[in-house]
Coordinates of C-alpha atoms and ligand atoms in Angstrom, one line a residue:
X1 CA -51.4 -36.6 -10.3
X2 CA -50.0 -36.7 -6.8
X3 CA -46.7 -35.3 -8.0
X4 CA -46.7 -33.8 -4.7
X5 CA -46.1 -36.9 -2.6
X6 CA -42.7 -38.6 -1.7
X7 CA -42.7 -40.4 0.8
X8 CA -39.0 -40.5 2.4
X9 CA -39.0 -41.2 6.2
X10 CA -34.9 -41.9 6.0
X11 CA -33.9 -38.4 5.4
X12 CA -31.3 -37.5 8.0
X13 CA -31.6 -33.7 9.4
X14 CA -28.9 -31.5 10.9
X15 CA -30.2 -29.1 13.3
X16 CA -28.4 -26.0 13.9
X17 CA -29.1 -24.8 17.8
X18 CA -27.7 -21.1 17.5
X19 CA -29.9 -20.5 13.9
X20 CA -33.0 -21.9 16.1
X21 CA -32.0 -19.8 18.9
X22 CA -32.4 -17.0 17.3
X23 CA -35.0 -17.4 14.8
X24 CA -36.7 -18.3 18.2
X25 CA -36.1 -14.8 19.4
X26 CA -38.1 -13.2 16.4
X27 CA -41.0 -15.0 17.3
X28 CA -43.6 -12.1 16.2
X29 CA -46.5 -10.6 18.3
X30 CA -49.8 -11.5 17.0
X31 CA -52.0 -8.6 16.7
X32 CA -55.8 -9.3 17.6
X33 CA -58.9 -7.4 16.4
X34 CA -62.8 -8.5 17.0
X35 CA -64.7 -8.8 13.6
X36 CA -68.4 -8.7 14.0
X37 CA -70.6 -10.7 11.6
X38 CA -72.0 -8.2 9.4
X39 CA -74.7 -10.1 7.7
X40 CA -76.5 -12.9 7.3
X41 CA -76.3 -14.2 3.4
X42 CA -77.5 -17.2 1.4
X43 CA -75.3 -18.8 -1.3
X44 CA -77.5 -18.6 -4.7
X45 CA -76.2 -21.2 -7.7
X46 CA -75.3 -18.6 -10.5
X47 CA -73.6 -19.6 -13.6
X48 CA -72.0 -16.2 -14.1
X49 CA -70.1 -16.6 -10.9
X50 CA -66.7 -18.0 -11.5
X51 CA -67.5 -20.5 -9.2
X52 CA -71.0 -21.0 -9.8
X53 CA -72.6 -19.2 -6.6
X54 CA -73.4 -15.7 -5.7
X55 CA -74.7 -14.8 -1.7
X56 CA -77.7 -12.7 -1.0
X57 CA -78.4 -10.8 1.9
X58 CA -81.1 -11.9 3.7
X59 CA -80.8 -10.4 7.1
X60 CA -78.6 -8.7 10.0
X61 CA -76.9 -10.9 12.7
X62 CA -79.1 -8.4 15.6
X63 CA -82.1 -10.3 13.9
X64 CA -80.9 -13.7 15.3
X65 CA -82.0 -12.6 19.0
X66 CA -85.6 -13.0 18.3
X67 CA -85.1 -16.2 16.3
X68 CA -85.4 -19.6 16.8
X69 CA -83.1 -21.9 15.3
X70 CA -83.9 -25.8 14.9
X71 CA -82.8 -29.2 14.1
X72 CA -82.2 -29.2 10.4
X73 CA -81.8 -25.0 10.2
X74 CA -78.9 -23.8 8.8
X75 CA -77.6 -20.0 8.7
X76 CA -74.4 -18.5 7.2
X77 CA -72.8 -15.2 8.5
X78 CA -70.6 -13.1 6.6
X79 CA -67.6 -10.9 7.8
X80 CA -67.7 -8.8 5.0
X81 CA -64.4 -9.7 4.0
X82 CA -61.6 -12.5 4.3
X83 CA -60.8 -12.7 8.0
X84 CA -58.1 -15.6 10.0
X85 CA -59.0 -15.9 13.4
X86 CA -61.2 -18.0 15.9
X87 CA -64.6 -17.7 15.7
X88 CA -66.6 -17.0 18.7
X89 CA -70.5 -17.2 19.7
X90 CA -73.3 -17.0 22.2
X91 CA -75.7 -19.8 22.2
X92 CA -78.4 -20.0 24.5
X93 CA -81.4 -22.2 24.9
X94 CA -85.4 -21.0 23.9
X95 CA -88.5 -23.0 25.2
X96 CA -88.1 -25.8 27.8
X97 CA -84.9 -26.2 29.7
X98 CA -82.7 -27.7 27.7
X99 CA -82.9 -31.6 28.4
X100 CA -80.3 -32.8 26.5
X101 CA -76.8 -31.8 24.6
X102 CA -77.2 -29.5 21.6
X103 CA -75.1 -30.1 18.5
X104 CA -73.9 -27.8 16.3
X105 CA -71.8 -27.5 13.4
X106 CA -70.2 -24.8 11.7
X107 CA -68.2 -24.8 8.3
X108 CA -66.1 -22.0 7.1
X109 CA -65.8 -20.6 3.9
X110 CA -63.5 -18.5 1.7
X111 CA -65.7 -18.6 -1.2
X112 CA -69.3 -19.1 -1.3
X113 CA -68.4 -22.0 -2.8
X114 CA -67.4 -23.9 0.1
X115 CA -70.4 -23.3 2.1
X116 CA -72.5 -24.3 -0.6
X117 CA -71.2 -27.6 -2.3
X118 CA -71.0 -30.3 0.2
X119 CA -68.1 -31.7 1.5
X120 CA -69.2 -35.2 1.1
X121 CA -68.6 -34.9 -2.0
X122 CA -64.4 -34.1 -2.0
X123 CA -62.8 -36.6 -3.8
X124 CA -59.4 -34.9 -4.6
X125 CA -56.0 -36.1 -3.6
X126 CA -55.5 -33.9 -0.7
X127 CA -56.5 -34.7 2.7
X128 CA -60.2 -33.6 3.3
X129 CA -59.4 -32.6 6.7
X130 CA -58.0 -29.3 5.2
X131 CA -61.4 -28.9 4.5
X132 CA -62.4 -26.3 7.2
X133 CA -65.4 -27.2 9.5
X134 CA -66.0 -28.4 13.4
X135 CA -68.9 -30.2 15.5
X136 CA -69.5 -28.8 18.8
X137 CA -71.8 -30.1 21.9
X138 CA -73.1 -27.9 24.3
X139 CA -73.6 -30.0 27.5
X140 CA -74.6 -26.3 29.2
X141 CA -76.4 -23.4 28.3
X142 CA -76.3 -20.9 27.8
X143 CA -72.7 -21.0 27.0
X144 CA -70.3 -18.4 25.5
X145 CA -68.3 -20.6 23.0
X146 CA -64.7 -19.9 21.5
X147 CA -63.8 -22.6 19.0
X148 CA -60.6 -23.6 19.6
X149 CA -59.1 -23.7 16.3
X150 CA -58.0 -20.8 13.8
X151 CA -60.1 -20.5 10.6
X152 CA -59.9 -18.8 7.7
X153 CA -62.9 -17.2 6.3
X154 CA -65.2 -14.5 4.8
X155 CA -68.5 -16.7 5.4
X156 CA -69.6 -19.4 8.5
X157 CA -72.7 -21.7 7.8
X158 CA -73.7 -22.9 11.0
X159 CA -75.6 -25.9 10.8
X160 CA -78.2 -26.6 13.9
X161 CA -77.9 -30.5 13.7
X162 CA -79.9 -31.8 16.9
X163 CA -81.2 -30.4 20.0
X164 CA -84.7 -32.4 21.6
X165 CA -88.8 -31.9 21.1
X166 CA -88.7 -29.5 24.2
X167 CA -86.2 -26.8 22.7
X168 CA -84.6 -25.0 20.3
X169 CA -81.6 -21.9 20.1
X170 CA -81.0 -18.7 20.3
X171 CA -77.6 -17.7 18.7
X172 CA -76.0 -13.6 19.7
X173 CA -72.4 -12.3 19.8
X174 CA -71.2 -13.7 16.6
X175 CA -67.7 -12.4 16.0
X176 CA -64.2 -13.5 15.0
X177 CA -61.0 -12.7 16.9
X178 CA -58.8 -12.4 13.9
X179 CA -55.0 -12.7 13.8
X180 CA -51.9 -10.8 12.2
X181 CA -48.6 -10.0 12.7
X182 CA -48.5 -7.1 10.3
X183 CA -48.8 -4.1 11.4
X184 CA -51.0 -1.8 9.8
X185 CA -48.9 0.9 11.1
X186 CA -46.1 0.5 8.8
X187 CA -48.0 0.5 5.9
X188 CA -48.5 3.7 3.6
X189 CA -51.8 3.9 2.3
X190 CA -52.1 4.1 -1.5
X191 CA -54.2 6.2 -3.3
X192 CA -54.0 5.1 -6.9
X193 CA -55.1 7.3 -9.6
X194 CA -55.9 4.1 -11.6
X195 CA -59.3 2.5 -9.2
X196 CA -58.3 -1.1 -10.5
X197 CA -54.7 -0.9 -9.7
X198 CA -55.5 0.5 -6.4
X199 CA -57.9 -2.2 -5.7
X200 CA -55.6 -4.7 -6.8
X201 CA -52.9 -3.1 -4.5
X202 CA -55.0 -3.5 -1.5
X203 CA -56.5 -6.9 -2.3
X204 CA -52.4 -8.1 -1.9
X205 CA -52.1 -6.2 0.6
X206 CA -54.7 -8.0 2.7
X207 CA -53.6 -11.5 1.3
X208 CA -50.0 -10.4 2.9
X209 CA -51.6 -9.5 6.1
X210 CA -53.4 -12.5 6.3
X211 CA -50.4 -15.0 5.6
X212 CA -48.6 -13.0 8.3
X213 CA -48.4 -15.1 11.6
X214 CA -45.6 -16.4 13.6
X215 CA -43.6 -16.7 10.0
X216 CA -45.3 -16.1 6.6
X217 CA -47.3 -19.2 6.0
X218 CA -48.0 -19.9 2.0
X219 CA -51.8 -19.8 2.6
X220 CA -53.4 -19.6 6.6
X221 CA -56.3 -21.8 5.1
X222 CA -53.9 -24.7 3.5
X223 CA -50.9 -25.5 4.2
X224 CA -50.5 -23.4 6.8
X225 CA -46.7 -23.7 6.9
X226 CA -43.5 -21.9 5.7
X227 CA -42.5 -22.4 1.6
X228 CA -39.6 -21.4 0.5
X229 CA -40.8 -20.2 -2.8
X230 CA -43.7 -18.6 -1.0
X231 CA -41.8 -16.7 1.3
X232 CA -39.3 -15.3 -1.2
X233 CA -42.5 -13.3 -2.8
X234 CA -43.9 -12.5 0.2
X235 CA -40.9 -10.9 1.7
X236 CA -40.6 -8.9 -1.7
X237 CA -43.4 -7.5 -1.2
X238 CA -43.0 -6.7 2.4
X239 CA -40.1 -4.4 1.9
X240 CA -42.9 -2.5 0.0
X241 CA -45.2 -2.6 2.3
X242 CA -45.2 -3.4 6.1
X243 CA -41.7 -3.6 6.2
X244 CA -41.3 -6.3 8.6
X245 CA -37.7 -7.6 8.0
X246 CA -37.4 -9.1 11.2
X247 CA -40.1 -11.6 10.0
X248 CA -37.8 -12.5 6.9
X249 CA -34.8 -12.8 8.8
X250 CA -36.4 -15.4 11.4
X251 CA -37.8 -17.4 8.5
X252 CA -34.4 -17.3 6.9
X253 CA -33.0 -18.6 10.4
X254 CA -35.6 -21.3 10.4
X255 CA -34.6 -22.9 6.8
X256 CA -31.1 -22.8 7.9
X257 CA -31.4 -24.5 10.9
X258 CA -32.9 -27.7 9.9
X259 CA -31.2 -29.0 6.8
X260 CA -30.8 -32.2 5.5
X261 CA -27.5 -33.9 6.3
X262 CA -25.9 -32.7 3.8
X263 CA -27.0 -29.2 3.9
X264 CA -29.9 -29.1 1.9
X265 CA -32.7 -26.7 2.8
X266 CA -36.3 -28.4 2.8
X267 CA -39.0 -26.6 0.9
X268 CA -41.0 -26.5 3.4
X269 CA -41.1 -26.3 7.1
X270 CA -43.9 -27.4 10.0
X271 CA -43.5 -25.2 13.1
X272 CA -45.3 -27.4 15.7
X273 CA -44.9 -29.2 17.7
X274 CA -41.1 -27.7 17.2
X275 CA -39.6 -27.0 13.5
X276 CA -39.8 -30.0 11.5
X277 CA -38.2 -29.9 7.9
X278 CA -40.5 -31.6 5.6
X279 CA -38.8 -34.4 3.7
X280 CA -39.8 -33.0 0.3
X281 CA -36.9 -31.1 -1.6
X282 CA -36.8 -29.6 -4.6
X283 CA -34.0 -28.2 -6.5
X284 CA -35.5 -24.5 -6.8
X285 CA -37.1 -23.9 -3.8
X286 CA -33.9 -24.6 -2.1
X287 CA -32.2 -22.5 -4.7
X288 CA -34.1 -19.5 -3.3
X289 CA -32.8 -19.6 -0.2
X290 CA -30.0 -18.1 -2.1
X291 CA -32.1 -15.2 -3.9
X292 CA -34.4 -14.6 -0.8
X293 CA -30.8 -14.4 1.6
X294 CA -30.0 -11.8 -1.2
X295 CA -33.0 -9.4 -1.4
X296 CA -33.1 -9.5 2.6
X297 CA -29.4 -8.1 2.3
X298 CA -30.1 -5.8 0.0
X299 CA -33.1 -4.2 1.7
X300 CA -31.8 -4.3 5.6
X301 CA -27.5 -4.6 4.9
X302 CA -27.7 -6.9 7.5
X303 CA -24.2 -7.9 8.2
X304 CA -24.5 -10.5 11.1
X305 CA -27.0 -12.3 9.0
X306 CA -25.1 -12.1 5.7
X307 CA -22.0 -13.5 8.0
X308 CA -24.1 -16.3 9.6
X309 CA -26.1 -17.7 6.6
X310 CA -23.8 -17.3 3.4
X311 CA -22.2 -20.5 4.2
X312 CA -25.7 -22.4 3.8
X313 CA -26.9 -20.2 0.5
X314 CA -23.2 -21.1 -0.7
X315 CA -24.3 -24.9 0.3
X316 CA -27.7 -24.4 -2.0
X317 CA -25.4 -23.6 -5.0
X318 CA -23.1 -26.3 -4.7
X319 CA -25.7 -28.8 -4.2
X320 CA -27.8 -27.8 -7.2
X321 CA -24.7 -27.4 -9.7
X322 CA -24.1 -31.1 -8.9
X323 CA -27.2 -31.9 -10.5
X324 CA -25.5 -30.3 -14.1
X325 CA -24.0 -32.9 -17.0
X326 CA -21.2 -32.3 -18.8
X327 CA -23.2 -30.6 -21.4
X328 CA -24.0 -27.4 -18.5
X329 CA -27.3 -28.3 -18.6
X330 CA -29.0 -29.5 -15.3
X331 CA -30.4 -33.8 -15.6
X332 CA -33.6 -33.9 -16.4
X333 CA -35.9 -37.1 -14.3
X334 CA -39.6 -37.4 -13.7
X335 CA -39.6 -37.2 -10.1
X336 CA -41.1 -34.3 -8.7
X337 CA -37.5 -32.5 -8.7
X338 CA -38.1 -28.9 -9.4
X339 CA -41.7 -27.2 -8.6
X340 CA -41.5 -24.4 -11.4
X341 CA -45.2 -24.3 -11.4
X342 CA -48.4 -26.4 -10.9
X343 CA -48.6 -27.9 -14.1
X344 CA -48.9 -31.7 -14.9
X345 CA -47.1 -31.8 -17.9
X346 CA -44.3 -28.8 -17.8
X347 CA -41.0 -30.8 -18.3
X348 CA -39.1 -28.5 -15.4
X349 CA -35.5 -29.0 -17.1
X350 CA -34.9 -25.5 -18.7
X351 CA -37.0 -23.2 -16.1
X352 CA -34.7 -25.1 -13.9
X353 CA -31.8 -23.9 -15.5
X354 CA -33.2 -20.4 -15.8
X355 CA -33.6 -20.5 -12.0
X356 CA -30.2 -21.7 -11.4
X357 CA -28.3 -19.1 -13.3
X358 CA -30.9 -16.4 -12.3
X359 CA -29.7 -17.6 -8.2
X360 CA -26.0 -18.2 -8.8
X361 CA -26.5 -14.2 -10.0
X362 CA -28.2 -13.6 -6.3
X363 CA -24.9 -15.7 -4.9
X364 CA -22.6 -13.7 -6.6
X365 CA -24.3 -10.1 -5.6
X366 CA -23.6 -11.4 -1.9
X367 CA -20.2 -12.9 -2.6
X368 CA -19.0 -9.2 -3.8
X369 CA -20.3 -8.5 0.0
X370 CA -18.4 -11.1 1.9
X371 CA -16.6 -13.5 0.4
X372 CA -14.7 -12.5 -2.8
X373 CA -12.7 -15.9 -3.3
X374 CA -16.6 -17.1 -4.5
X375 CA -16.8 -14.4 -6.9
X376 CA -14.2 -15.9 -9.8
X377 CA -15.9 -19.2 -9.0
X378 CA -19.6 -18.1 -9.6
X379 CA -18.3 -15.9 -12.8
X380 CA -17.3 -19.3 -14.4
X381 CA -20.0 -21.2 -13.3
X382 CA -22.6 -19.0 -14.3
X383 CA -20.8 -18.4 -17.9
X384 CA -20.9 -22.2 -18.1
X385 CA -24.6 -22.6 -17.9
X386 CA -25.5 -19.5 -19.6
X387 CA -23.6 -21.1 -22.8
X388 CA -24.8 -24.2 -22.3
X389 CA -28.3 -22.5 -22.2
X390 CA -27.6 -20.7 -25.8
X391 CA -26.2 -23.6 -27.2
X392 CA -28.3 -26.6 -25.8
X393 CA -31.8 -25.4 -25.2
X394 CA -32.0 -22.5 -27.4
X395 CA -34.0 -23.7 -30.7
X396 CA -33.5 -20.5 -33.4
X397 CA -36.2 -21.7 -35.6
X398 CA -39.0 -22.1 -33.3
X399 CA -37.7 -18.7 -31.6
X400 CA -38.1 -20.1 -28.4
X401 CA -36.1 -22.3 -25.7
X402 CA -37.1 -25.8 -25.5
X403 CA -36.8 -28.3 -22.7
X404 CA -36.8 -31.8 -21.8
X405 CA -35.8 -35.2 -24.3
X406 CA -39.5 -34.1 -26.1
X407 CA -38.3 -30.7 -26.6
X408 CA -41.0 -29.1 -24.9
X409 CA -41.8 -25.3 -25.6
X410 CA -43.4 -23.8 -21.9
X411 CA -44.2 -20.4 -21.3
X412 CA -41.8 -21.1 -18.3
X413 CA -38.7 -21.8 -20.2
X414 CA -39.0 -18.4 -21.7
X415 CA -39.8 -16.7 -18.6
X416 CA -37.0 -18.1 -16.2
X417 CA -34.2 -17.9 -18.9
X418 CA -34.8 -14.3 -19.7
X419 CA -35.4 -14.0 -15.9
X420 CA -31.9 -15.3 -15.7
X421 CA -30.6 -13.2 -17.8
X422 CA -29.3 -15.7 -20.4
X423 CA -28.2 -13.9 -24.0
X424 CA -28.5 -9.9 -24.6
X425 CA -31.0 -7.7 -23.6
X426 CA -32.4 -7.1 -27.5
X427 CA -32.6 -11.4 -27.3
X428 CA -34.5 -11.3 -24.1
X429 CA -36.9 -8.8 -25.7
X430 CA -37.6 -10.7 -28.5
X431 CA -37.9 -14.2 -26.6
X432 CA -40.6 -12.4 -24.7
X433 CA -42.3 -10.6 -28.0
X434 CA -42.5 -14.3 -29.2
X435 CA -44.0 -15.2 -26.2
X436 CA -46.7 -12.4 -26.4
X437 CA -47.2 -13.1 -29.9
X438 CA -47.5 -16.9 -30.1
X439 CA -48.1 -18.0 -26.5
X440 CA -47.1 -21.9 -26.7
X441 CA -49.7 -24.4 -26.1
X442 CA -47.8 -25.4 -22.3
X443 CA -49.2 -22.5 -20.5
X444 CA -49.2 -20.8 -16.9
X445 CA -51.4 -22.0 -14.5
X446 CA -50.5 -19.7 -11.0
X447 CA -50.4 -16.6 -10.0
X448 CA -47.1 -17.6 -9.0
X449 CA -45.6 -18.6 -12.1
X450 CA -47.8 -15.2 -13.6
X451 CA -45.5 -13.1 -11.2
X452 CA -42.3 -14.7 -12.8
X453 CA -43.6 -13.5 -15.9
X454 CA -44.6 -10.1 -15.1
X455 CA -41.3 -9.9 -13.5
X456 CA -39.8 -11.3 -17.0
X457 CA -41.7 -8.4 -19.4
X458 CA -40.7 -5.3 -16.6
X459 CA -37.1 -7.1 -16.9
X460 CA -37.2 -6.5 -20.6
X461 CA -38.5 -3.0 -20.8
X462 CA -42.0 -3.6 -21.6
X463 CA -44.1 -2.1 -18.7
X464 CA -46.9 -0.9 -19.9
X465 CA -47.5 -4.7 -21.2
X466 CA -46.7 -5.7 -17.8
X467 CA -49.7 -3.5 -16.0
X468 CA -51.9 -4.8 -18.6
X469 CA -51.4 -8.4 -17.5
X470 CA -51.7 -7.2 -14.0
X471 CA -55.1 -5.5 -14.5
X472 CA -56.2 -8.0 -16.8
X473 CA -55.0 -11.4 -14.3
X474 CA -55.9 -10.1 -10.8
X475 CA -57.7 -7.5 -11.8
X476 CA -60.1 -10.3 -13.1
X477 CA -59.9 -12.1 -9.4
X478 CA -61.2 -8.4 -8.1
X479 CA -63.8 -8.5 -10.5
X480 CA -64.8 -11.7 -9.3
X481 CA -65.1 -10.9 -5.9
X482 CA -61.7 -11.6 -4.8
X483 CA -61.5 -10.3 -1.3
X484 CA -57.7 -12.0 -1.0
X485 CA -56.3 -13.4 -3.9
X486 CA -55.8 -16.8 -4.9
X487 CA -53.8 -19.6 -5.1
X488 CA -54.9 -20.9 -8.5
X489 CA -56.8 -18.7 -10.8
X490 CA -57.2 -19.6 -14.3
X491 CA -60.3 -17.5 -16.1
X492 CA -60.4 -20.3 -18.6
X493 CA -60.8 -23.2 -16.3
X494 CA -62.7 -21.7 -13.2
X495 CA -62.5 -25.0 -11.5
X496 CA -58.8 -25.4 -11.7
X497 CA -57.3 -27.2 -9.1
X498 CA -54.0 -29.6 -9.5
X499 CA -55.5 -30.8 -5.9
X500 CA -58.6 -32.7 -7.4
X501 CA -61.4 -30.3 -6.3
X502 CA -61.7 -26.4 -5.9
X503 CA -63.0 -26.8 -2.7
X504 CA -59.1 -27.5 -1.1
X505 CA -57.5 -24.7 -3.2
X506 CA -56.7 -22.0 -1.3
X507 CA -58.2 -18.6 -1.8
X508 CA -55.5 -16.3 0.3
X509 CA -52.1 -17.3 -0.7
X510 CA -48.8 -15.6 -0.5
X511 CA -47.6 -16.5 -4.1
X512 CA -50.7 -14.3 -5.3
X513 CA -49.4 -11.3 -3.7
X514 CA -46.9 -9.5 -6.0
X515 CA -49.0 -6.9 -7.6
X516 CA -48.2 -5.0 -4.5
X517 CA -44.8 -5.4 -5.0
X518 CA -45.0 -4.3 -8.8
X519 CA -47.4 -1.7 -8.3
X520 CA -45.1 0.2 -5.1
X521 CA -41.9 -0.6 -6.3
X522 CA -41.8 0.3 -9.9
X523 CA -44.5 3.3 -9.0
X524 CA -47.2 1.6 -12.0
Ligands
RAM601 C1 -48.6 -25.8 -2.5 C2 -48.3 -24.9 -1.3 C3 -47.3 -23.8 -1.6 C4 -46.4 -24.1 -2.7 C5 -46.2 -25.6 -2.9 C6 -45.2 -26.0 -3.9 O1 -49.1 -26.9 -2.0 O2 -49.5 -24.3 -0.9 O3 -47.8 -22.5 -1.8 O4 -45.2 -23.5 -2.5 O5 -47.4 -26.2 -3.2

């Protein structure tokens, strides 16, 4: 289950001063903004939710001034819409002076969900202290309180746990000071003639604006940090929307500048206390440095980064042809390798490949930039693999590619070998006809792996398919009252989580964000 995990405290880094330096100079403004509480709500169980609850309005935050609030009484405020920022209140006391500490507690939702089903009750894999809530003791009242930590929310349950006999309080000023570095001033405003795609549009939008801090975390609920294969979406869809290439390039500078000895980029990175590569690596993740190098070069022409980091995307490609056998086809193990997708049973060895050929392509469009030696090189590598490909993991019965010692037919395989490119375009369109036609049994499970296959069907002409899967995937988050869109969404399995509980998913995350991208860049 915990595929996830690797624990590897040996790992020697490399850290690279002048690629710190500078990501250090991009450091981004945060922009700040106070949300009020709009309304006061309670969560109703409702089996037609997707999740099981629905909130009603029962009230306005002005009516908390002439109420009392007790040991054991609970309210929950919503912002009207998904907000990261740190929540703030006044809390004063009613009746006798206040003769001893009162203790609050707060929880923070996403989802109804969350402020509904108790935490107690978490019993997935994760840690439960991603689960989002705080205790706080007031020694003095009245008191103005910020809490000092950033949340991520729509909806606050605060919990009055004790106070004494002789009084009870009286919360006011119930706001959140919410956080961005987007700026809302680069962003064109779309009106869509199509209401779903346009609400879909905006829903990314805000999912973008609210992963956008100091670098573009994957989710500002959980984990908080910078992904590579999160931030290669994310900054797609930024050159479509707030434009903020600077962001890219300091991220790009951050994965660069803390490699593993050898050179290998980390998947992910932990900013604080100062960059830390995490000692989990995966073979396409690391691969994307390559492709996200590329697209960042392609939308800015950004010479002194091209200069400065081609040496480490070369590095990514020389590391991850390594890992191919004499047959061109990259070794299969059942170590948690290559992400591809959360999935517990996707054998990752032909989306692998796909994703290798489809970034030695990216390597190559930036070698015809700088560094033309490279280009004869990645021409006879990348006909290597796409042969192998044809001639290894192509099975022309089935119609379909097929991966792993069991053969395994995944939606995945299709969708990063026609991504890559791998046998004519009339091929490509029918490997993806098949796949519309008889979808095989090992599915797609993210958003994200549902962007590499959107990206897959616009690659091989068939667009209007494409918006159809869009309105039909996110528009059926919107439809469920998506205000940011999610990290795993599966209509089939509402509970889905490959973390052990829906309560630790995320509900804003970067991977989910592409629509934008599709909707702006290909005009749909
Ligand atoms: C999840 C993260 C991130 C993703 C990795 C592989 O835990 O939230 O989005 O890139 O897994």
């Amino acid at each position: 289950m915990s595929q996830g995990i690797q624990k590897n405290s040996e790992v020697i880094f490399q850290r690279n001063t002048h690629f710190l330096s500078t990501a250090a100079s991009l450091v981004p403004a945060l922009q700040q903004h106070r949300c009020p509480a709009l309304s006061l709500v309670n969560a109703v169980p409702d089996a037609s939710q997707i999740h099981g609850w629905r909130t009603d309005s029962c009230g306005t935050p002005a009516g908390l001034a002439n109420r009392e609030f007790g040991p054991g009484e609970e309210i929950v405020v919503d912002f009207g819409t998904h907000c990261v920022g740190y929540f703030s209140l006044r809390c004063e006391a009613a009746g006798s002076p206040p003769d001893a500490p009162a203790h609050l507690q707060f929880i923070f939702g996403e989802t109804p969900a969350e402020i509904a089903e108790p935490f107690s009750d978490y019993e997935g894999w994760l840690s439960s202290s991603w689960l989002q809530q705080e205790d706080l003791y007031l020694d003095v009242l009245p008191a103005h309180v910020r809490l000092p930590r950033r949340y991520c929310c729509r909806y606050v349950k605060i919990k009055a746990i004790s106070t004494s006999a002789k009084f009870s309080l009286r919360l006011s000023d119930i706001y959140l000071t919410t956080v961005t570095s987007a700026d809302p001033s680069a962003l064109e405003n779309l009106s869509h003639p199509d209401a779903l795609l346009g609400q879909i549009d905006q829903v990314s939008v805000l999912t973008l604006r609210n992963c956008m801090q100091e670098v573009f975390e994957d989710g500002p609920k959980r984990d908080r940090r910078l992904w590579l294969g999160d931030l290669r979406l994310q900054a797609l869809v930024n050159y479509q929307t707030y434009g903020q290439n600077d962001l890219v390039r300091r991220c790009l500078y951050l994965f660069a500048g803390v490699t593993r000895e050898d050179g290998m980029v980390s998947s992910n990175l932990f900013m604080k206390p100062e960059i830390i590569a995490d000692d989990t690596f995966l073979l396409d993740y690391a691969l994307f440095f390559v492709a996200t190098l590329a697209d960042y070069i392609a939308a800015t022409d950004d010479l002194t980064t091209q200069n400065d980091l081609w040496p480490t995307a070369v590095r990514q490609m020389e590391l991850a042809l390594e890992r191919v056998g004499e047959n061109g086809i990259l070794h299969d193990s059942e170590d948690w390798w290559a992400f591809i997708d959360w999935h517990e049973s996707l054998n990752k060895q032909a989306p692998a490949q796909g994703v290798l050929i489809y970034c030695l392509k990216k390597g190559w469009e930036l070698a015809q930039r700088c560094d033309h030696p490279r280009v004869a090189w990645l021409d006879q590598q990348i006909g290597r693999l796409e042969a192998a490909a044809r001639n290894e993991l192509w099975d022309e019965e089935k119609g379909f590619f097929v991966s792993g010692a069991q053969a395994q037919i995944s939606c995945a395989s299709q969708v990063w070998l026609v991504l890559a490119g791998v046998g004519e375009e009339e091929f490509r369109a029918r490997v993806m006809a098949n796949l519309l036609t008889t979808p095989p049994e090992t599915g797609m499970n993210t958003p994200y792996m549902m962007h590499h296959f959107i990206d897959a069907l616009i690659s091989v002409g068939q667009t209007s398919r494409a918006v159809q899967e869009i309105k039909k995937y996110w528009g059926g988050m919107v439809q469920a009252g998506a205000d940011t869109f999610w990290e795993l969404y599966d209509p089939k399995r509402p509970d889905f989580s490959p973390y052990g509980s829906k309560l630790i998913n995320s509900y804003c995350h970067a991977w989910s964000c592409t629509p934008a991208y599709f909707i702006r860049k290909y005009g749909l």
